[in-house]
XYZ file of C-alpha atoms in Angstrom:
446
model
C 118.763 41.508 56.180
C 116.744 40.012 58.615
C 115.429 41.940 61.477
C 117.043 41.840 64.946
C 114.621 39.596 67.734
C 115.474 42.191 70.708
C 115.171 46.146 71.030
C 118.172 48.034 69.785
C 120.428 49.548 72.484
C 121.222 52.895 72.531
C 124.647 52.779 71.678
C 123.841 50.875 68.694
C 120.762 52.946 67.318
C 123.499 56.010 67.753
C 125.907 53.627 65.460
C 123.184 53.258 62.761
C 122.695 56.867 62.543
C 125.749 58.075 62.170
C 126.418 56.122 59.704
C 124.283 58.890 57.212
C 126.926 61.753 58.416
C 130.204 62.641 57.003
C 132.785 61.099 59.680
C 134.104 64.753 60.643
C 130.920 65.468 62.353
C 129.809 63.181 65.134
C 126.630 63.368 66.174
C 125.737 63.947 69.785
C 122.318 62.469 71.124
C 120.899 62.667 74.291
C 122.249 59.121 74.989
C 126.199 59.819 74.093
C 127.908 59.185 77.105
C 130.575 62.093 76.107
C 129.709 65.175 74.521
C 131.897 66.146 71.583
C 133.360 69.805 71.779
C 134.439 70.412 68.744
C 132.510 73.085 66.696
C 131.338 73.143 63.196
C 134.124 75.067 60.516
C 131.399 77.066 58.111
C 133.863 79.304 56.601
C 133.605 77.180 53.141
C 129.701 76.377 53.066
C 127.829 78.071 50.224
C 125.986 81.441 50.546
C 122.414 80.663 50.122
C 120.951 83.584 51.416
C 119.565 85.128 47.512
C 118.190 88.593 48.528
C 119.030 91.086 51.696
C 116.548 91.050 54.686
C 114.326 93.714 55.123
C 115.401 95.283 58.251
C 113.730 98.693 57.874
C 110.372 99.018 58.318
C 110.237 102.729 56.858
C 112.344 101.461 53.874
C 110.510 98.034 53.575
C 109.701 97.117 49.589
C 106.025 96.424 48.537
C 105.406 92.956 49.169
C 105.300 90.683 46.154
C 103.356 88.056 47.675
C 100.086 87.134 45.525
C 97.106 89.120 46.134
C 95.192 87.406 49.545
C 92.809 89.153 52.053
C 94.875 91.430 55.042
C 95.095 88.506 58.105
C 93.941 90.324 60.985
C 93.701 87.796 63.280
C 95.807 87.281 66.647
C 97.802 84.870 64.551
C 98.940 83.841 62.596
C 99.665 86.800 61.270
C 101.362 87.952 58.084
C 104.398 87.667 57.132
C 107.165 89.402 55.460
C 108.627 88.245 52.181
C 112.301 87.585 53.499
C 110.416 85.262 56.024
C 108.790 83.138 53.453
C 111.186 83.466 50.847
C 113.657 81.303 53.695
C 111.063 78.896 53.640
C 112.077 77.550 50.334
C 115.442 76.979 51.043
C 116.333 73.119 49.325
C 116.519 70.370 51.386
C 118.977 69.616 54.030
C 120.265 67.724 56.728
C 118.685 68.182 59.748
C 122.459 67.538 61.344
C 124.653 68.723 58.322
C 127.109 71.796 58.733
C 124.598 74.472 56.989
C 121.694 73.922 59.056
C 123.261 73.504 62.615
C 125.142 76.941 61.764
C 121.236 78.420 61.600
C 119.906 76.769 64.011
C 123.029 78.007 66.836
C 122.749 81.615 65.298
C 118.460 81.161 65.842
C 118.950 79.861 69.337
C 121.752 82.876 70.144
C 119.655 85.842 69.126
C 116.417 84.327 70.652
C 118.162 85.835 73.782
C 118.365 89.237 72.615
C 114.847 88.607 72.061
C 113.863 88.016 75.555
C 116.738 90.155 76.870
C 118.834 87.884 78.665
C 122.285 87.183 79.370
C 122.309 85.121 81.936
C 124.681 81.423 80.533
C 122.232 79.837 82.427
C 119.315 80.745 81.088
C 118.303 77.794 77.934
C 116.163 78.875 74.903
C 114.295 75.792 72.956
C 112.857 75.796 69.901
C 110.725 72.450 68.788
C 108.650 71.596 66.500
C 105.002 72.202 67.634
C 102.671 74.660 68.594
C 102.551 77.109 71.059
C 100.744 74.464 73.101
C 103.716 72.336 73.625
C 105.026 74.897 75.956
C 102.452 73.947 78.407
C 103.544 70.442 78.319
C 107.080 71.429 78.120
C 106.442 73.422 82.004
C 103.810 70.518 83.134
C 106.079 67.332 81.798
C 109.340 69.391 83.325
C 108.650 71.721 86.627
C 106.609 70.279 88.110
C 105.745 67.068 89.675
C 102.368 64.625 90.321
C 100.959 65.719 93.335
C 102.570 69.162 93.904
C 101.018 72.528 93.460
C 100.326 75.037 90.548
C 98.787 78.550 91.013
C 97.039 79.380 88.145
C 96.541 83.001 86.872
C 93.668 83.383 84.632
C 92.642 86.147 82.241
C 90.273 83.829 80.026
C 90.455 81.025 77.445
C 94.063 80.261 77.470
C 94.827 80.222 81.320
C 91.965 78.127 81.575
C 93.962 76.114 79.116
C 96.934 76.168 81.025
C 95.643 74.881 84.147
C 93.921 71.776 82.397
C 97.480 71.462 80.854
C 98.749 70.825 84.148
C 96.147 68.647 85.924
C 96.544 66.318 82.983
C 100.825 65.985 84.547
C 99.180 65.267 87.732
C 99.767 68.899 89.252
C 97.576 70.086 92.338
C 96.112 72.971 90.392
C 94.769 76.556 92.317
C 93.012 79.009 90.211
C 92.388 82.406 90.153
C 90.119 84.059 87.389
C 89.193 87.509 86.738
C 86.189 88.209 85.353
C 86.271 88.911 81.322
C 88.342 91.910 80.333
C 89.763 92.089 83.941
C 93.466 90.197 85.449
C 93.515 88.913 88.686
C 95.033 91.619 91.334
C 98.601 91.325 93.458
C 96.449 91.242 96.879
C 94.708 88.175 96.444
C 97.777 86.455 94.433
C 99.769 87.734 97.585
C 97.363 86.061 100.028
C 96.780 82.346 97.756
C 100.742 82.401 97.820
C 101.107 83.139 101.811
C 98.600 79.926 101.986
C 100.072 77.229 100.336
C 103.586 76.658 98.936
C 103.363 76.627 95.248
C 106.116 74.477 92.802
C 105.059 77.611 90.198
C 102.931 80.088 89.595
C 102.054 80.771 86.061
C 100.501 83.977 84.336
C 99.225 84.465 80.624
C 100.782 87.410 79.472
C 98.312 88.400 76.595
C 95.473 86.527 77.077
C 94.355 85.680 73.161
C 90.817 85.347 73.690
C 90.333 88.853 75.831
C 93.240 91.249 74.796
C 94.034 91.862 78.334
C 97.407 92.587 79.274
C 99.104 91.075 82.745
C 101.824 93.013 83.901
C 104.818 90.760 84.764
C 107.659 92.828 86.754
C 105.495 93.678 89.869
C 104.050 89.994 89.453
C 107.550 88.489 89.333
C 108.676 91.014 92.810
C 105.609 89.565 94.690
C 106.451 86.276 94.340
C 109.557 86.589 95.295
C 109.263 88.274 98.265
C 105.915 86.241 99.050
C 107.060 82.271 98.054
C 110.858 83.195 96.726
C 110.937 79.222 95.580
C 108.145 79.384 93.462
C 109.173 79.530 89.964
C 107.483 82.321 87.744
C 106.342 80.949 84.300
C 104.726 83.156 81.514
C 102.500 81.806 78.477
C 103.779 84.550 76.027
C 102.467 83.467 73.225
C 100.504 86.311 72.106
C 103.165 88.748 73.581
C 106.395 87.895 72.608
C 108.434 90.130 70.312
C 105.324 92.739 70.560
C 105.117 93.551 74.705
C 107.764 94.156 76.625
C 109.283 91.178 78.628
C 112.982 91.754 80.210
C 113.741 88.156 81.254
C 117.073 88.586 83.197
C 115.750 91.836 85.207
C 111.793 90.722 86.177
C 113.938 87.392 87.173
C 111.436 84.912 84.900
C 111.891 80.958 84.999
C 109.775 80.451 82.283
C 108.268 81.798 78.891
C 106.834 80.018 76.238
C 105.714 81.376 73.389
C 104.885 79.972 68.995
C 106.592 80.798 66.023
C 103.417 82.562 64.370
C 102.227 85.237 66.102
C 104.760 88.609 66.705
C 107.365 87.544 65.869
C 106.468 86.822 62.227
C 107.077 83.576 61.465
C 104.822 80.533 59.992
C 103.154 78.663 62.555
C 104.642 75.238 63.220
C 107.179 76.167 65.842
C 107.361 75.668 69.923
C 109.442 78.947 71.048
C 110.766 78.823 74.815
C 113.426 80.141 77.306
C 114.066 78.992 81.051
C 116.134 80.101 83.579
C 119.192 78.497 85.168
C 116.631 78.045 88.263
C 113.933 76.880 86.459
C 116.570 73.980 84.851
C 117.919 73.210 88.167
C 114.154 72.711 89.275
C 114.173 69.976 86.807
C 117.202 68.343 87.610
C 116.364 68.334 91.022
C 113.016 66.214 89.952
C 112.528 63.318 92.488
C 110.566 61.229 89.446
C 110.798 60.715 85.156
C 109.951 64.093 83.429
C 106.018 62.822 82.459
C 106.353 63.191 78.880
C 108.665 61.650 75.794
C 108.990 64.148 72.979
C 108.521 66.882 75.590
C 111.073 66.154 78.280
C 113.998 67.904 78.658
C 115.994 64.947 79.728
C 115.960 64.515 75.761
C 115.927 67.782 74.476
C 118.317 69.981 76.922
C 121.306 68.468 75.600
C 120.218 68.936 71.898
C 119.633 73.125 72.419
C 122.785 73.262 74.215
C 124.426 71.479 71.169
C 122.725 73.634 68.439
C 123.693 76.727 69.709
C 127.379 75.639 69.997
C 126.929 74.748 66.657
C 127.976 70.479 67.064
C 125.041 68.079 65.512
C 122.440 66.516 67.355
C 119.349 64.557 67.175
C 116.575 63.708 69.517
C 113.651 64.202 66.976
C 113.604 65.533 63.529
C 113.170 69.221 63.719
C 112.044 71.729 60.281
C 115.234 73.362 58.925
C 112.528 75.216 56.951
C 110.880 76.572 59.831
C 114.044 77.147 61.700
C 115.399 79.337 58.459
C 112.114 81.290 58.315
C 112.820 82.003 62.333
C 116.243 83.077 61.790
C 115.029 85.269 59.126
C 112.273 87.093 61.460
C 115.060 86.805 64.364
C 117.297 88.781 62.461
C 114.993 91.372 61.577
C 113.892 92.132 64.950
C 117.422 92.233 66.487
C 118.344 94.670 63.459
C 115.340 96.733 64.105
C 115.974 96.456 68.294
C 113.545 94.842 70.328
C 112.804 98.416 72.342
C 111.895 99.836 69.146
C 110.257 96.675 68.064
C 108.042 97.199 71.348
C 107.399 100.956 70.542
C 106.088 100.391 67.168
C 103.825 98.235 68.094
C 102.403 100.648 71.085
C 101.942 103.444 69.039
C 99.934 101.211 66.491
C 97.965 100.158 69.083
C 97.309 103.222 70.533
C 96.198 104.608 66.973
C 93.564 101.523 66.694
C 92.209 101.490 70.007
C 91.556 105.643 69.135
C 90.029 104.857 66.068
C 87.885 102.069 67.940
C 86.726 104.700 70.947
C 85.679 107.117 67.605
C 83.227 104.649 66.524
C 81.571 104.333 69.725
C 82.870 100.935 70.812
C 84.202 99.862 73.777
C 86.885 97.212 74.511
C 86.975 93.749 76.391
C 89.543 95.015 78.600
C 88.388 98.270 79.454
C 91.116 99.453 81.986
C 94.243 101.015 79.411
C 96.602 99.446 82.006
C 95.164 95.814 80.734
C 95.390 96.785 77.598
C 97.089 94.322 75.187
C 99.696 96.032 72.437
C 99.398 93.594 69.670
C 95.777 92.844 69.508
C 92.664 94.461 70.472
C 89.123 92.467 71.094
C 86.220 94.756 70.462
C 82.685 94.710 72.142
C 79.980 94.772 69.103
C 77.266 96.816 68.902
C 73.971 95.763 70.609
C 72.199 95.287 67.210
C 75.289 93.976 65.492
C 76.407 90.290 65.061
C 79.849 88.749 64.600
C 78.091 86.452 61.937
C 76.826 89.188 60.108
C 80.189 91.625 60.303
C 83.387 89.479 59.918
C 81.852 88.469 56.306
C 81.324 92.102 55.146
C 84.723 92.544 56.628
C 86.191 90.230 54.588
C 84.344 91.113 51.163
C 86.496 94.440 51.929
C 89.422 92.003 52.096
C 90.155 92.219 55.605
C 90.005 89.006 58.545
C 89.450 89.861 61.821
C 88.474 87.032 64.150
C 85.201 86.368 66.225
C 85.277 85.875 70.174
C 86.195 82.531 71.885
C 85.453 83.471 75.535
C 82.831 81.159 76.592
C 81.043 83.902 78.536
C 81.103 86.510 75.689
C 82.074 84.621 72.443
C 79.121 86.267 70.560
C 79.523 89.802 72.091
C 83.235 90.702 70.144
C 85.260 90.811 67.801
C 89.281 90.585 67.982
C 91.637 92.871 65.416
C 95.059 91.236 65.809
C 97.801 94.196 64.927
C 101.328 92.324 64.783
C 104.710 92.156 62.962
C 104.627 93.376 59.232
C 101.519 94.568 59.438
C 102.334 97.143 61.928
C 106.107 97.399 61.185
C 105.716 98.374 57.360
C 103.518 101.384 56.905
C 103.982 100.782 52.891
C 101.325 97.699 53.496
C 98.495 99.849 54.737
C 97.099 97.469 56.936
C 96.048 99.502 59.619
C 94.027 102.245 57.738
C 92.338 99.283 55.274
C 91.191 97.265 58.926
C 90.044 100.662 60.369
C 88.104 101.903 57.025
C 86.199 98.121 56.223
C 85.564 98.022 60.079
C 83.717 101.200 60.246
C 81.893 100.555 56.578
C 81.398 97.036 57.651
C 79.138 98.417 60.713
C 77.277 100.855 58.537
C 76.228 97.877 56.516
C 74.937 96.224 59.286
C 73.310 99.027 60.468
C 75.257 100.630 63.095
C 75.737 104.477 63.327
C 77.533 105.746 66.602
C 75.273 107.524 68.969
């Protein structure tokens, strides 16, 4: 069949793509002129699901999972066999009755997740890193030309605000020194200054461990610059720190797949508020990106979770099974639990780190992250020299990435199953190889 001499309309690219569904189904795309309402009947789909999830941390099974060093690392992290056990689910249709079930029942309970309510509110999940979620804010909220304040706690807010002067934003930093957050005073006095579009804050900053608090953040702004929408990068936070979308009134978090919340890396995790939507709406130009604008994808999550087809771009149902999986765990387990667990984990490793005679990046408890802790090394010890005799003890931590101290720490990520099921032993192997690891190199505490 000979190819067609002009582009294909959208109306007819829609017809040639349907014609792969079964005719009970229509597909909505983000160029269907009418959105269909009817919702998908899974009473008689097959039961796929072949063992039960583990939901109890205290009643978790050994893993069965080949024998691999303990990842230690601020993620990915590992995983639970439930989670990758979804992950080889057979093949399906991205649009077929199975998978869009999944995908609605992912996008619903990513709300208990982030503790909102609000019908407003829109959760996203993409295929992609946690990266895309800068692009996702810079392509979206904000505009070529208008302002960004930029709160930076090291590597990845610095990130962030190259994110958005690559979109064209006017971009205002403030940094803290390393192990240190910028302080509400002089975010209260750049914000009486200048009229910001948004403000964005890196909850756990990845390459420091410090911890930003959010719901006195969130209150300044809005008494300060009440139109300034409040984004948070929560990659490294998510599902392990607390974050209470609905009551710190949030716009914006975006957070990846791989980290706490225990899934394989490979997915783009978000949620905006009603107001941050309406701020894109309201846009007086394109969104300033393709595969990240909401103008294609908005239409698509609101579709999924009502559980009617819809295509924009091919998404995993793998990845989006393994989610569901590590989505229902979490909402079985609670997410204030879920946040407990993983303080009083930390606060047993960050002990056991003050024993040895080391000191942390962030050295106020306050900035303290919950799911990760980066460690100053010894004066006569060398990140070269320790993270291999770590690992011959089968345990990976991860060297420093902060320009101004990358050779002067270590970080001990201390997420999801590692935390959750005692059985595993994680914690007491990192703590043991960390402390023989320095006595190899030479280290005894003063």
């Amino acid at each position: 069949m000979p190819r067609s001499s002009g582009p294909v309309d959208s109306p007819a690219r829609l017809s040639l793509i349907s014609r792969h569904l079964a005719p009970d189904y229509p597909l909505n795309t983000p160029y269907t002129v009418e959105r269909h309402p009817d919702n998908i009947d899974t009473s008689l789909l097959p039961k796929t699901q072949t063992r039960a999830l583990t939901t109890d941390a205290n009643s978790a099974n050994m893993s069965t999972q080949p024998e691999h060093p303990t990842l230690l690392i601020p993620g990915p992290i590992e995983f639970d066999d439930a989670v990758l056990n979804s992950m080889s689910h057979y093949s399906e249709s991205h649009v077929g009755p199975g998978f869009v079930a999944v995908f609605g029942e992912t996008l619903s309970m990513l709300r208990k997740l982030f503790q909102t309510t609000d019908p407003s509110a829109q959760p996203f999940v993409l295929s992609g890193s946690g990266t895309l979620g800068w692009d996702l804010v810079a392509a979206n909220l904000i505009e070529p030309g208008e302002d960004a304040l930029v709160l930076s706690t090291g590597y990845f807010g610095d990130g962030f605000a190259d994110c958005l002067k690559v979109y064209g934003a006017n971009v205002t930093q403030i940094s803290a020194e390393p192990g240190s957050r910028p302080q509400l005073p002089e975010i209260e006095k750049a914000l009486s200054e200048k009229k910001y579009k948004l403000l964005t804050v890196t909850h756990v900053d990845t390459s420091t461990g410090v911890l930003s608090e959010l719901k006195n953040l969130s209150e300044l702004v809005h008494r300060v610059s009440p139109d300034t929408l409040v984004i948070v990068d929560g990659v490294c936070s998510v599902a392990c720190e607390e974050i209470d979308f609905d009551a710190w009134k949030l716009d914006g978090v975006v957070t990846a797949s791989q980290k706490a919340i225990g899934c394989p890396a490979g997915l783009s995790v978000s949620m905006f508020s009603g107001r941050a939507i309406q701020a894109f709406q309201n846009r007086q130009t394109p969104p300033t990106s393709y595969f990240a604008s909401m103008k294609n994808w908005l239409p698509i999550m609101q579709n999924y979770e009502a559980k009617k087809p819809s295509y924009f771009a091919t998404p995993s149902p793998q990845l989006v099974r393994a989610l569901h999986t590590a989505l229902t765990q979490i909402v079985a387990q609670g997410v204030k639990e879920r946040f407990a667990a993983h303080t009083a984990a930390s606060d047993k490793i960050k002990a056991a780190v003050a024993a040895l005679g080391l000191k942390q990046v962030a050295a106020n408890p306050d900035d303290q992250a919950h799911g990760m802790t980066a460690i100053y090394l010894p004066e006569n010890v060398k990140g070269a020299e320790l993270l291999p005799k770590l690992a011959s003890r089968g345990v990976v931590f991860a060297g420093g990435i902060h320009k101004a101290i990358a050779a002067k720490y270590i970080r001990f990520g201390h997420m999801g199953v590692s935390v959750l099921d005692p059985s595993r032993g994680h914690v007491e192997k990192a703590i043991k190889a960390l402390e023989e690891g320095l006595s190899e190199c030479g280290y005894q505490k003063a």
